[in-house]
Amino acid sequence: MPAGRLPLVIAFFAAALIGGLAAVAWLVPTQRPAAPGPMAQNAAIGGPFTLVDVNGRTVTDADFRGRYMLIYFGYAYCPDVCPMSLARNAAALDLLGEKADRIQPILITVDPERDTPQVLEGYVEAFHPRLIALTGTPEQIAAAAKAYRVYYAKAQSDGAAEDYLVDHSSFTYLMGPDGKFLQFFRHEISAEQMAERLKSAL
Ligand code: NI
């Protein structure tokens, strides 16, 4: 190649390299902005709630003081995400062995209209013998979800009015024996990963 074209060739490859690096930096997931979630203000997650258990009794957050709470918001008619999260949470507790006795797993419904105490009682048994399900009035559920920064909304449905899905965030929250937020777990992590993190948190 003529010597005069060498700088041009070098400039071309330098530009290609810089462009490539920029593309990689943009594509690496950790460098992308995180989806909206509880990450932003951990200190503000959680708070008082007043709900109803499967026996129709009023239950508040204060009833769980002295125990860790492992809280998931979901609903019994959820086709996939909720069953997977609840099964994962149960498996993580099983992996912890006796240590899990200090943790109270709790499901708070985001579908209080269909998730009556009776519906929830049958639903949670399938996942873990100690899993507690809580429902309440739409206002009570809205207040609890707001405290935990949980998003939920009825999705459009083509079928019957009672045949609908509920979009909702799928984080599981670990709250300390004092009721304060400790950490959250994404839907994507495994039971093993969750058990490891729970072990170090207790
Ligand atoms: Ni769900």
PDB file of C-alpha atoms and ligand atoms in Angstrom:
ATOM      1  CA  MET A   1       0.000   0.000   0.000  1.00  0.00           C
ATOM      2  CA  PRO A   2       1.292   3.543  -0.697  1.00  0.00           C
ATOM      3  CA  ALA A   3       2.798   5.079   2.438  1.00  0.00           C
ATOM      4  CA  GLY A   4       0.495   8.111   2.127  1.00  0.00           C
ATOM      5  CA  ARG A   5      -2.621   6.023   2.860  1.00  0.00           C
ATOM      6  CA  LEU A   6      -1.315   4.548   6.100  1.00  0.00           C
ATOM      7  CA  PRO A   7      -2.655   7.348   8.387  1.00  0.00           C
ATOM      8  CA  LEU A   8      -6.070   6.979   6.763  1.00  0.00           C
ATOM      9  CA  VAL A   9      -6.099   3.238   7.413  1.00  0.00           C
ATOM     10  CA  ILE A  10      -5.027   3.768  11.040  1.00  0.00           C
ATOM     11  CA  ALA A  11      -7.725   6.413  11.484  1.00  0.00           C
ATOM     12  CA  PHE A  12     -10.314   4.048  10.029  1.00  0.00           C
ATOM     13  CA  PHE A  13      -9.423   1.217  12.406  1.00  0.00           C
ATOM     14  CA  ALA A  14      -9.236   3.572  15.400  1.00  0.00           C
ATOM     15  CA  ALA A  15     -12.714   4.858  14.617  1.00  0.00           C
ATOM     16  CA  ALA A  16     -14.020   1.292  14.229  1.00  0.00           C
ATOM     17  CA  LEU A  17     -12.466   0.304  17.572  1.00  0.00           C
ATOM     18  CA  ILE A  18     -13.942   3.286  19.424  1.00  0.00           C
ATOM     19  CA  GLY A  19     -17.339   2.658  17.837  1.00  0.00           C
ATOM     20  CA  GLY A  20     -17.194  -0.998  18.811  1.00  0.00           C
ATOM     21  CA  LEU A  21     -16.273  -0.211  22.410  1.00  0.00           C
ATOM     22  CA  ALA A  22     -19.080   2.300  22.649  1.00  0.00           C
ATOM     23  CA  ALA A  23     -21.544  -0.284  21.335  1.00  0.00           C
ATOM     24  CA  VAL A  24     -20.352  -2.887  23.835  1.00  0.00           C
ATOM     25  CA  ALA A  25     -20.587  -0.411  26.717  1.00  0.00           C
ATOM     26  CA  TRP A  26     -24.133   0.390  25.714  1.00  0.00           C
ATOM     27  CA  LEU A  27     -25.146  -3.255  25.375  1.00  0.00           C
ATOM     28  CA  VAL A  28     -23.716  -4.539  28.674  1.00  0.00           C
ATOM     29  CA  PRO A  29     -26.849  -4.874  30.853  1.00  0.00           C
ATOM     30  CA  THR A  30     -25.221  -3.621  34.055  1.00  0.00           C
ATOM     31  CA  GLN A  31     -24.571  -0.300  32.388  1.00  0.00           C
ATOM     32  CA  ARG A  32     -28.153   0.223  31.358  1.00  0.00           C
ATOM     33  CA  PRO A  33     -30.508   2.062  33.678  1.00  0.00           C
ATOM     34  CA  ALA A  34     -32.318  -0.372  35.970  1.00  0.00           C
ATOM     35  CA  ALA A  35     -36.042  -0.875  35.598  1.00  0.00           C
ATOM     36  CA  PRO A  36     -38.106   1.148  38.054  1.00  0.00           C
ATOM     37  CA  GLY A  37     -38.183  -0.786  41.290  1.00  0.00           C
ATOM     38  CA  PRO A  38     -37.496  -0.648  44.979  1.00  0.00           C
ATOM     39  CA  MET A  39     -33.803   0.086  44.431  1.00  0.00           C
ATOM     40  CA  ALA A  40     -34.143   3.839  44.521  1.00  0.00           C
ATOM     41  CA  GLN A  41     -35.120   4.471  48.113  1.00  0.00           C
ATOM     42  CA  ASN A  42     -34.693   1.301  50.108  1.00  0.00           C
ATOM     43  CA  ALA A  43     -35.237   3.081  53.390  1.00  0.00           C
ATOM     44  CA  ALA A  44     -38.744   4.017  52.370  1.00  0.00           C
ATOM     45  CA  ILE A  45     -39.932   0.481  51.570  1.00  0.00           C
ATOM     46  CA  GLY A  46     -42.485  -1.072  53.886  1.00  0.00           C
ATOM     47  CA  GLY A  47     -44.526   0.277  56.730  1.00  0.00           C
ATOM     48  CA  PRO A  48     -47.730  -0.427  58.576  1.00  0.00           C
ATOM     49  CA  PHE A  49     -50.435  -2.550  56.984  1.00  0.00           C
ATOM     50  CA  THR A  50     -53.802  -3.796  58.159  1.00  0.00           C
ATOM     51  CA  LEU A  51     -55.081  -6.821  56.260  1.00  0.00           C
ATOM     52  CA  VAL A  52     -57.176  -9.958  56.685  1.00  0.00           C
ATOM     53  CA  ASP A  53     -55.929 -13.552  56.909  1.00  0.00           C
ATOM     54  CA  VAL A  54     -57.543 -16.715  55.515  1.00  0.00           C
ATOM     55  CA  ASN A  55     -59.586 -17.074  58.700  1.00  0.00           C
ATOM     56  CA  GLY A  56     -61.033 -13.612  58.273  1.00  0.00           C
ATOM     57  CA  ARG A  57     -59.003 -12.221  61.174  1.00  0.00           C
ATOM     58  CA  THR A  58     -57.427  -8.776  61.030  1.00  0.00           C
ATOM     59  CA  VAL A  59     -53.642  -8.940  60.806  1.00  0.00           C
ATOM     60  CA  THR A  60     -51.205  -6.041  61.007  1.00  0.00           C
ATOM     61  CA  ASP A  61     -47.468  -5.760  60.375  1.00  0.00           C
ATOM     62  CA  ALA A  62     -46.972  -5.471  64.141  1.00  0.00           C
ATOM     63  CA  ASP A  63     -48.166  -9.081  64.549  1.00  0.00           C
ATOM     64  CA  PHE A  64     -44.928 -10.224  62.912  1.00  0.00           C
ATOM     65  CA  ARG A  65     -42.452  -8.312  65.082  1.00  0.00           C
ATOM     66  CA  GLY A  66     -39.602 -10.514  66.233  1.00  0.00           C
ATOM     67  CA  ARG A  67     -39.717 -12.528  63.019  1.00  0.00           C
ATOM     68  CA  TYR A  68     -38.375 -11.793  59.582  1.00  0.00           C
ATOM     69  CA  MET A  69     -41.093 -11.295  56.987  1.00  0.00           C
ATOM     70  CA  LEU A  70     -40.602 -12.555  53.440  1.00  0.00           C
ATOM     71  CA  ILE A  71     -43.322 -10.709  51.567  1.00  0.00           C
ATOM     72  CA  TYR A  72     -44.524 -11.278  48.028  1.00  0.00           C
ATOM     73  CA  PHE A  73     -47.360  -9.428  46.350  1.00  0.00           C
ATOM     74  CA  GLY A  74     -49.297 -11.510  43.825  1.00  0.00           C
ATOM     75  CA  TYR A  75     -52.612 -13.215  43.198  1.00  0.00           C
ATOM     76  CA  ALA A  76     -54.046 -16.696  43.051  1.00  0.00           C
ATOM     77  CA  TYR A  77     -55.212 -16.540  39.428  1.00  0.00           C
ATOM     78  CA  CYS A  78     -51.776 -15.499  38.160  1.00  0.00           C
ATOM     79  CA  PRO A  79     -50.820 -17.986  35.441  1.00  0.00           C
ATOM     80  CA  ASP A  80     -47.048 -17.983  35.756  1.00  0.00           C
ATOM     81  CA  VAL A  81     -45.037 -15.353  37.591  1.00  0.00           C
ATOM     82  CA  CYS A  82     -46.658 -15.755  41.008  1.00  0.00           C
ATOM     83  CA  PRO A  83     -46.506 -19.565  41.121  1.00  0.00           C
ATOM     84  CA  MET A  84     -42.856 -19.430  40.077  1.00  0.00           C
ATOM     85  CA  SER A  85     -41.933 -16.795  42.659  1.00  0.00           C
ATOM     86  CA  LEU A  86     -43.842 -18.498  45.464  1.00  0.00           C
ATOM     87  CA  ALA A  87     -42.354 -21.890  44.622  1.00  0.00           C
ATOM     88  CA  ARG A  88     -38.870 -20.351  44.452  1.00  0.00           C
ATOM     89  CA  ASN A  89     -39.360 -18.642  47.825  1.00  0.00           C
ATOM     90  CA  ALA A  90     -40.553 -21.909  49.372  1.00  0.00           C
ATOM     91  CA  ALA A  91     -37.576 -23.786  47.932  1.00  0.00           C
ATOM     92  CA  ALA A  92     -35.185 -21.162  49.318  1.00  0.00           C
ATOM     93  CA  LEU A  93     -36.721 -21.545  52.776  1.00  0.00           C
ATOM     94  CA  ASP A  94     -36.377 -25.320  52.551  1.00  0.00           C
ATOM     95  CA  LEU A  95     -32.696 -24.906  51.652  1.00  0.00           C
ATOM     96  CA  LEU A  96     -32.199 -22.833  54.808  1.00  0.00           C
ATOM     97  CA  GLY A  97     -33.342 -25.665  57.055  1.00  0.00           C
ATOM     98  CA  GLU A  98     -34.066 -24.699  60.665  1.00  0.00           C
ATOM     99  CA  LYS A  99     -32.895 -21.131  60.078  1.00  0.00           C
ATOM    100  CA  ALA A 100     -36.024 -20.631  58.001  1.00  0.00           C
ATOM    101  CA  ASP A 101     -38.132 -20.894  61.159  1.00  0.00           C
ATOM    102  CA  ARG A 102     -37.222 -17.267  61.861  1.00  0.00           C
ATOM    103  CA  ILE A 103     -38.748 -16.201  58.566  1.00  0.00           C
ATOM    104  CA  GLN A 104     -42.488 -15.803  58.013  1.00  0.00           C
ATOM    105  CA  PRO A 105     -43.367 -16.131  54.323  1.00  0.00           C
ATOM    106  CA  ILE A 106     -46.344 -13.939  53.404  1.00  0.00           C
ATOM    107  CA  LEU A 107     -48.386 -13.496  50.237  1.00  0.00           C
ATOM    108  CA  ILE A 108     -50.325 -10.249  49.975  1.00  0.00           C
ATOM    109  CA  THR A 109     -52.866 -10.342  47.168  1.00  0.00           C
ATOM    110  CA  VAL A 110     -53.099  -7.639  44.541  1.00  0.00           C
ATOM    111  CA  ASP A 111     -56.496  -9.025  43.485  1.00  0.00           C
ATOM    112  CA  PRO A 112     -58.690  -8.618  46.569  1.00  0.00           C
ATOM    113  CA  GLU A 113     -61.907  -8.922  44.564  1.00  0.00           C
ATOM    114  CA  ARG A 114     -61.287 -12.542  43.591  1.00  0.00           C
ATOM    115  CA  ASP A 115     -58.777 -13.540  46.287  1.00  0.00           C
ATOM    116  CA  THR A 116     -61.148 -14.086  49.164  1.00  0.00           C
ATOM    117  CA  PRO A 117     -59.850 -15.757  52.338  1.00  0.00           C
ATOM    118  CA  GLN A 118     -61.319 -19.045  51.066  1.00  0.00           C
ATOM    119  CA  VAL A 119     -59.599 -18.831  47.677  1.00  0.00           C
ATOM    120  CA  LEU A 120     -56.278 -17.917  49.268  1.00  0.00           C
ATOM    121  CA  GLU A 121     -56.412 -20.663  51.862  1.00  0.00           C
ATOM    122  CA  GLY A 122     -56.527 -23.327  49.189  1.00  0.00           C
ATOM    123  CA  TYR A 123     -53.937 -21.540  47.085  1.00  0.00           C
ATOM    124  CA  VAL A 124     -51.067 -21.062  49.539  1.00  0.00           C
ATOM    125  CA  GLU A 125     -51.160 -24.585  50.959  1.00  0.00           C
ATOM    126  CA  ALA A 126     -49.767 -25.834  47.685  1.00  0.00           C
ATOM    127  CA  PHE A 127     -46.560 -23.832  48.067  1.00  0.00           C
ATOM    128  CA  HIS A 128     -45.399 -23.945  51.669  1.00  0.00           C
ATOM    129  CA  PRO A 129     -47.019 -25.171  54.888  1.00  0.00           C
ATOM    130  CA  ARG A 130     -46.160 -21.909  56.678  1.00  0.00           C
ATOM    131  CA  LEU A 131     -47.037 -19.486  53.888  1.00  0.00           C
ATOM    132  CA  ILE A 132     -49.581 -16.941  55.133  1.00  0.00           C
ATOM    133  CA  ALA A 133     -51.925 -15.273  52.661  1.00  0.00           C
ATOM    134  CA  LEU A 134     -53.387 -11.855  53.338  1.00  0.00           C
ATOM    135  CA  THR A 135     -56.198 -10.046  51.590  1.00  0.00           C
ATOM    136  CA  GLY A 136     -58.345  -7.065  52.539  1.00  0.00           C
ATOM    137  CA  THR A 137     -60.508  -4.352  51.112  1.00  0.00           C
ATOM    138  CA  PRO A 138     -59.264  -2.769  47.887  1.00  0.00           C
ATOM    139  CA  GLU A 139     -58.260   0.242  49.988  1.00  0.00           C
ATOM    140  CA  GLN A 140     -56.272  -1.873  52.468  1.00  0.00           C
ATOM    141  CA  ILE A 141     -54.487  -3.648  49.621  1.00  0.00           C
ATOM    142  CA  ALA A 142     -53.753  -0.357  47.880  1.00  0.00           C
ATOM    143  CA  ALA A 143     -52.252   1.051  51.071  1.00  0.00           C
ATOM    144  CA  ALA A 144     -50.037  -2.008  51.621  1.00  0.00           C
ATOM    145  CA  ALA A 145     -48.887  -2.001  47.988  1.00  0.00           C
ATOM    146  CA  LYS A 146     -48.112   1.681  48.167  1.00  0.00           C
ATOM    147  CA  ALA A 147     -46.018   1.192  51.298  1.00  0.00           C
ATOM    148  CA  TYR A 148     -43.964  -1.464  49.517  1.00  0.00           C
ATOM    149  CA  ARG A 149     -43.843   0.481  46.251  1.00  0.00           C
ATOM    150  CA  VAL A 150     -45.590  -2.356  44.490  1.00  0.00           C
ATOM    151  CA  TYR A 151     -47.168  -1.642  41.130  1.00  0.00           C
ATOM    152  CA  TYR A 152     -50.337  -3.511  40.164  1.00  0.00           C
ATOM    153  CA  ALA A 153     -53.122  -2.915  37.679  1.00  0.00           C
ATOM    154  CA  LYS A 154     -55.879  -4.956  36.101  1.00  0.00           C
ATOM    155  CA  ALA A 155     -54.976  -5.832  32.528  1.00  0.00           C
ATOM    156  CA  GLN A 156     -57.370  -5.568  29.578  1.00  0.00           C
ATOM    157  CA  SER A 157     -59.386  -8.711  29.019  1.00  0.00           C
ATOM    158  CA  ASP A 158     -61.383  -9.893  26.013  1.00  0.00           C
ATOM    159  CA  GLY A 159     -63.284 -12.492  27.991  1.00  0.00           C
ATOM    160  CA  ALA A 160     -65.772 -12.325  30.831  1.00  0.00           C
ATOM    161  CA  ALA A 161     -65.523  -9.497  33.333  1.00  0.00           C
ATOM    162  CA  GLU A 162     -64.217 -11.774  36.073  1.00  0.00           C
ATOM    163  CA  ASP A 163     -61.655 -13.338  33.745  1.00  0.00           C
ATOM    164  CA  TYR A 164     -58.767 -10.865  33.861  1.00  0.00           C
ATOM    165  CA  LEU A 165     -55.055 -10.709  34.544  1.00  0.00           C
ATOM    166  CA  VAL A 166     -53.370  -8.351  36.974  1.00  0.00           C
ATOM    167  CA  ASP A 167     -50.062  -6.810  35.972  1.00  0.00           C
ATOM    168  CA  HIS A 168     -47.841  -6.479  38.988  1.00  0.00           C
ATOM    169  CA  SER A 169     -44.248  -6.096  40.066  1.00  0.00           C
ATOM    170  CA  SER A 170     -42.642  -9.350  41.169  1.00  0.00           C
ATOM    171  CA  PHE A 171     -40.155  -8.510  43.897  1.00  0.00           C
ATOM    172  CA  THR A 172     -39.963 -10.427  47.152  1.00  0.00           C
ATOM    173  CA  TYR A 173     -39.105  -8.331  50.198  1.00  0.00           C
ATOM    174  CA  LEU A 174     -37.177  -9.349  53.288  1.00  0.00           C
ATOM    175  CA  MET A 175     -38.128  -7.300  56.319  1.00  0.00           C
ATOM    176  CA  GLY A 176     -36.256  -7.500  59.619  1.00  0.00           C
ATOM    177  CA  PRO A 177     -37.636  -8.528  63.019  1.00  0.00           C
ATOM    178  CA  ASP A 178     -38.178  -4.795  63.659  1.00  0.00           C
ATOM    179  CA  GLY A 179     -40.308  -4.544  60.520  1.00  0.00           C
ATOM    180  CA  LYS A 180     -37.701  -2.552  58.627  1.00  0.00           C
ATOM    181  CA  PHE A 181     -36.727  -3.273  55.050  1.00  0.00           C
ATOM    182  CA  LEU A 182     -33.561  -5.356  54.597  1.00  0.00           C
ATOM    183  CA  GLN A 183     -33.418  -6.376  50.938  1.00  0.00           C
ATOM    184  CA  PHE A 184     -35.444  -7.476  47.974  1.00  0.00           C
ATOM    185  CA  PHE A 185     -35.167 -10.381  45.563  1.00  0.00           C
ATOM    186  CA  ARG A 186     -35.898 -10.227  41.876  1.00  0.00           C
ATOM    187  CA  HIS A 187     -38.147 -12.757  40.222  1.00  0.00           C
ATOM    188  CA  GLU A 188     -35.190 -13.968  38.130  1.00  0.00           C
ATOM    189  CA  ILE A 189     -32.887 -15.226  40.879  1.00  0.00           C
ATOM    190  CA  SER A 190     -32.748 -18.905  41.818  1.00  0.00           C
ATOM    191  CA  ALA A 191     -33.769 -20.564  45.085  1.00  0.00           C
ATOM    192  CA  GLU A 192     -30.086 -21.299  45.743  1.00  0.00           C
ATOM    193  CA  GLN A 193     -29.059 -17.671  45.271  1.00  0.00           C
ATOM    194  CA  MET A 194     -31.917 -16.535  47.445  1.00  0.00           C
ATOM    195  CA  ALA A 195     -31.069 -19.035  50.191  1.00  0.00           C
ATOM    196  CA  GLU A 196     -27.446 -17.829  50.218  1.00  0.00           C
ATOM    197  CA  ARG A 197     -28.517 -14.218  50.581  1.00  0.00           C
ATOM    198  CA  LEU A 198     -31.077 -15.048  53.262  1.00  0.00           C
ATOM    199  CA  LYS A 199     -28.438 -17.020  55.160  1.00  0.00           C
ATOM    200  CA  SER A 200     -26.122 -14.024  55.324  1.00  0.00           C
ATOM    201  CA  ALA A 201     -28.980 -11.637  56.148  1.00  0.00           C
ATOM    202  CA  LEU A 202     -30.214 -13.548  59.216  1.00  0.00           C
TER     203      LEU A 202
HETATM  204 NI    NI B   1     -48.397 -12.893  39.317  1.00  0.00          NI
END
